CSV table of C-alpha atoms in Angstrom, one decimal:
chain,number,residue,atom,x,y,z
A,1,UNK,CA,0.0,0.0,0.0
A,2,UNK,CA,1.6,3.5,-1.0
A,3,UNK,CA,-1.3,5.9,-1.0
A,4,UNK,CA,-5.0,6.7,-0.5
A,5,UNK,CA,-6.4,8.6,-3.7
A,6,UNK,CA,-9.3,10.7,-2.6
A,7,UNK,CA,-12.1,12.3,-4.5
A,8,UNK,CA,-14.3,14.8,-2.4
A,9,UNK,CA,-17.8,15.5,-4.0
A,10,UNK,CA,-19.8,18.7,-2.3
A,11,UNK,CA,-22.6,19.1,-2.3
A,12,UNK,CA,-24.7,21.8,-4.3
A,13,UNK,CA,-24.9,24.3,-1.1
A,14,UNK,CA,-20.9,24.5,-1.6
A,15,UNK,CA,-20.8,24.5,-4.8
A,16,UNK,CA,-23.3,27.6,-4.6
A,17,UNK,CA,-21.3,29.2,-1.9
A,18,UNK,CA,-18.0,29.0,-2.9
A,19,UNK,CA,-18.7,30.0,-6.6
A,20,UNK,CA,-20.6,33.0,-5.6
A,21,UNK,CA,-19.1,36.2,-7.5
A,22,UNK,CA,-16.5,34.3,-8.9
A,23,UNK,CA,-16.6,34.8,-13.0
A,24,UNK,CA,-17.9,32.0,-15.3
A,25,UNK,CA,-17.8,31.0,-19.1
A,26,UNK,CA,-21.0,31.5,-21.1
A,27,UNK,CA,-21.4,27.3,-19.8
A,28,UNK,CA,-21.4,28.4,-16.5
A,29,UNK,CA,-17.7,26.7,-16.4
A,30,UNK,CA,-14.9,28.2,-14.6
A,31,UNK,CA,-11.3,29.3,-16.1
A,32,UNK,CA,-8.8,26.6,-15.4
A,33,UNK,CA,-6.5,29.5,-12.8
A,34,UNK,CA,-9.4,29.5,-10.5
A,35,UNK,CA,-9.5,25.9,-10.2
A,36,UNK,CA,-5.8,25.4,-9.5
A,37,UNK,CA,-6.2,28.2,-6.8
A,38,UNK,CA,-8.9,26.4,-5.3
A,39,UNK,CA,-7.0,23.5,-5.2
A,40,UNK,CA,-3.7,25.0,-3.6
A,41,UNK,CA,-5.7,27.3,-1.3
A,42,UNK,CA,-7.8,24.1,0.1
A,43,UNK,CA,-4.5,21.6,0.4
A,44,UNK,CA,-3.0,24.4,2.3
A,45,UNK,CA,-6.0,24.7,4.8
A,46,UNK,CA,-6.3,21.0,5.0
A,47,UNK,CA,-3.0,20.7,5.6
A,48,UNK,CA,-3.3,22.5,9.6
A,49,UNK,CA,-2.4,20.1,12.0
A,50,UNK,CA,-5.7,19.9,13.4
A,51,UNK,CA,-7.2,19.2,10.1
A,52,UNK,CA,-4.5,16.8,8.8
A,53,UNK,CA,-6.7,16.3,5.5
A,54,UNK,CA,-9.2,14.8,7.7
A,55,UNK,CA,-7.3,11.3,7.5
A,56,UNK,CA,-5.9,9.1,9.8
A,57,UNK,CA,-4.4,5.9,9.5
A,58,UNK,CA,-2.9,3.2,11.9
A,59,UNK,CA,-1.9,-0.5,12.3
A,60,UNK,CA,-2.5,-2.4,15.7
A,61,UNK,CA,-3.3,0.8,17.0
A,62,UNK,CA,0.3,2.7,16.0
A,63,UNK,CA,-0.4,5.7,14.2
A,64,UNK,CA,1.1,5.5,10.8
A,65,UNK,CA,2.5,9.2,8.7
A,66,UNK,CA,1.8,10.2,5.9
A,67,UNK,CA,4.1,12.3,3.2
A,68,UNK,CA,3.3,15.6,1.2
A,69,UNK,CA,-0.2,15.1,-0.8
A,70,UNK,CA,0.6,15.5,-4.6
A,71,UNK,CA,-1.6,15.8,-7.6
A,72,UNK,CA,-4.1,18.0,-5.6
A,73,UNK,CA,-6.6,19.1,-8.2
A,74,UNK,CA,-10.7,20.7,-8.1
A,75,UNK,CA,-13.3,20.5,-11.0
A,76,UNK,CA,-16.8,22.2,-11.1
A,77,UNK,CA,-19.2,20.1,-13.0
A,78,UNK,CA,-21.5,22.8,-14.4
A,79,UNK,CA,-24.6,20.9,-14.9
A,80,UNK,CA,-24.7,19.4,-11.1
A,81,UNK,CA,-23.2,22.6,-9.9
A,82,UNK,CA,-20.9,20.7,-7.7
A,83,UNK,CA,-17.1,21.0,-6.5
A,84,UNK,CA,-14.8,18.0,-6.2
A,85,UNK,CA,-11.6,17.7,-5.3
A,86,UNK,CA,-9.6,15.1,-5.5
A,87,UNK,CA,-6.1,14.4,-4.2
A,88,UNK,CA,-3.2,11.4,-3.2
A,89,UNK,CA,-1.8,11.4,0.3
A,90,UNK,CA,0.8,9.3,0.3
A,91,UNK,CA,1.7,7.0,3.3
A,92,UNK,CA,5.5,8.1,4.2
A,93,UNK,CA,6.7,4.5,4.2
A,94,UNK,CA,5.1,2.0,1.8
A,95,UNK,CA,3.5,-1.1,3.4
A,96,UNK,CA,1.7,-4.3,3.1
A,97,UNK,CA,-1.4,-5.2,4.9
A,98,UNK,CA,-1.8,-8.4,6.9
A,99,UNK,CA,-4.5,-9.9,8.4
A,100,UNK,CA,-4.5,-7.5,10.9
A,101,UNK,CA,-4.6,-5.0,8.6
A,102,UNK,CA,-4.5,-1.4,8.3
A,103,UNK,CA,-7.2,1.4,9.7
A,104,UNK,CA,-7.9,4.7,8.0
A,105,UNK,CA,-10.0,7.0,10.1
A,106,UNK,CA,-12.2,10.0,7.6
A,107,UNK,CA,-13.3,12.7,10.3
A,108,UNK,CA,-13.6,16.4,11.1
A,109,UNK,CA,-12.8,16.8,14.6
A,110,UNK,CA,-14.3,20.3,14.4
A,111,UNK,CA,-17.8,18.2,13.1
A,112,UNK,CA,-17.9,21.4,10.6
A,113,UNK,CA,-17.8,18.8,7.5
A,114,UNK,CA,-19.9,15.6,7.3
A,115,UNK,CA,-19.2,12.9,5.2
A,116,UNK,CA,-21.4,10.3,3.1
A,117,UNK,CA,-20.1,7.0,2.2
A,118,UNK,CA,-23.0,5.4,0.9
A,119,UNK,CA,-22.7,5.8,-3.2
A,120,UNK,CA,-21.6,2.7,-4.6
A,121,UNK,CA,-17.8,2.4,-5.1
A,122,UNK,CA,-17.1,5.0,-2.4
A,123,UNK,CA,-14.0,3.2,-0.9
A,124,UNK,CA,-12.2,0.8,-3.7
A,125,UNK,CA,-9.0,-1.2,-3.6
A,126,UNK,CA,-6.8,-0.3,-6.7
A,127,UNK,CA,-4.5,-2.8,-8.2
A,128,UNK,CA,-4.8,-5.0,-4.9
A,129,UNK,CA,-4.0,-8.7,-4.4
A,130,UNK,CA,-7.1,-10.9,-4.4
A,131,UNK,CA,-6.1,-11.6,-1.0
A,132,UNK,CA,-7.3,-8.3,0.0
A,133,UNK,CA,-10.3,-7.1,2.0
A,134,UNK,CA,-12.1,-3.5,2.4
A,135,UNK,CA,-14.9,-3.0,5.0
A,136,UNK,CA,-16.7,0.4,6.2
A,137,UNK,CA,-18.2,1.1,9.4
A,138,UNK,CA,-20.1,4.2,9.9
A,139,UNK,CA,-20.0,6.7,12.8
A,140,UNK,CA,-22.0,5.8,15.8
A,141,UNK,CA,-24.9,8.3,16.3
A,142,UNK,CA,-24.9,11.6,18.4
A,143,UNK,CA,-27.6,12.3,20.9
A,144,UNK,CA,-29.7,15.6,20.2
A,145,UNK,CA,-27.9,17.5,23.1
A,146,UNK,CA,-24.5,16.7,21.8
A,147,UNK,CA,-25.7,17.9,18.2
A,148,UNK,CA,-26.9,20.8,19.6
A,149,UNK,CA,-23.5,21.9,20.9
A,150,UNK,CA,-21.7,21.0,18.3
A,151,UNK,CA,-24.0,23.1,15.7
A,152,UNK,CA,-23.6,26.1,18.1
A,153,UNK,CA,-19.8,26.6,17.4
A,154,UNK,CA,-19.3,29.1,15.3
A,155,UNK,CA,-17.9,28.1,11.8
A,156,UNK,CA,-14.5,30.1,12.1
A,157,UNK,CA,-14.0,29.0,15.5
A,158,UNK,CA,-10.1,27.6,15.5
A,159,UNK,CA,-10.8,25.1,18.0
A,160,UNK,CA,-13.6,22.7,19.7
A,161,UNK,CA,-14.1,22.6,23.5
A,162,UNK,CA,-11.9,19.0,24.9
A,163,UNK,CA,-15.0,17.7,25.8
A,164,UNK,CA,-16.9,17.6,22.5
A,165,UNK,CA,-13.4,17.2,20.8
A,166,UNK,CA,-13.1,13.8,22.6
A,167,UNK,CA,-16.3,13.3,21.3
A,168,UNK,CA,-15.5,14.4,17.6
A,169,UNK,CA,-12.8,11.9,17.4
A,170,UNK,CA,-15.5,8.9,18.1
A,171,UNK,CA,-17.0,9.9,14.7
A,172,UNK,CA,-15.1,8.4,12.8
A,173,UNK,CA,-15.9,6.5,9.1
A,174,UNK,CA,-13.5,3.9,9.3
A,175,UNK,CA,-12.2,1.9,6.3
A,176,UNK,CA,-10.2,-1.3,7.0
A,177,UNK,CA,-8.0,-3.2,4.6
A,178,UNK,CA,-6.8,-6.3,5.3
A,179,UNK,CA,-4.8,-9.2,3.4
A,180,UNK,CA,-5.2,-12.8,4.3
């Protein structure tokens, strides 16, 4: 395993927010500069330690590091009105699953982005051994007075109180890959 290639689809509500006043083609497309901005801008911010592209990934419970992303790039799809941007972060040594496997944990621990893993083919194995294995497990659920919190922080806010922090970090979409 070398890498995890990652294609982030927005929804329309970003797409609408983030586009708003920037200029378009007679399609409604968007010149090629503003993309590659996007992209640099948004690798930069996802970069922040607290952020760390929103990926984590360990075996038997050892955190494993990842090296510079690469091949960062955004597209606007003018029909759907929707950003996606897509991007490899390397792992900083190269490694091969056993049966124990490997973990990668998807989260926001600010809870400011959600995710939604449910489209068919949303986590795939690229050129793996037969031997290999992908499963998803979803976040658990919050209760109503957690969410409420959580909704109240402001979106600029820098940080999240420890308490719903430690919570944050139990809402993780975990992916495991294993190889028999």
């Amino acid at each position: 395993m070398t890498a995890i290639q990652q294609d982030w689809l927005f929804d329309e509500m970003f797409g609408a927010y983030t586009t708003q006043g920037l200029e378009k083609g007679p399609d409604g497309s968007l010149p090629a500069e503003t993309l590659k901005g996007m992209a640099k801008d948004w690798m930069q911010a996802l970069g922040e330690p607290i952020s760390h592209y929103f990926t984590q990934a360990s075996v038997n419970g050892k955190p494993m590091k990842f090296a510079e992303p690469r091949d960062a790039v955004v597209s606007w799809d003018t029909k759907s009105q929707r950003l996606t941007l897509s991007f490899t972060l390397p792992l900083a040594q190269p490694m091969v699953p056993d049966k124990q496997g490997v973990q990668f944990d998807i989260y926001d621990p600010t809870y400011f982005v959600a995710y939604d893993f449910s489209a068919p083919g949303a986590v795939s194995l690229i050129d793996a051994p037969k031997s290999c294995q992908q499963s998803y497990r979803p976040p658990g659920e919050l209760d109503w007075q957690t969410m409420q919190k959580l909704a109240a922080i402001p979106a600029e806010a820098e940080t999240v109180p420890d308490e719903l922090l430690a919570i944050t970090k139990g809402l993780t979409h975990r992916i495991e890959v294993s190889c028999g």
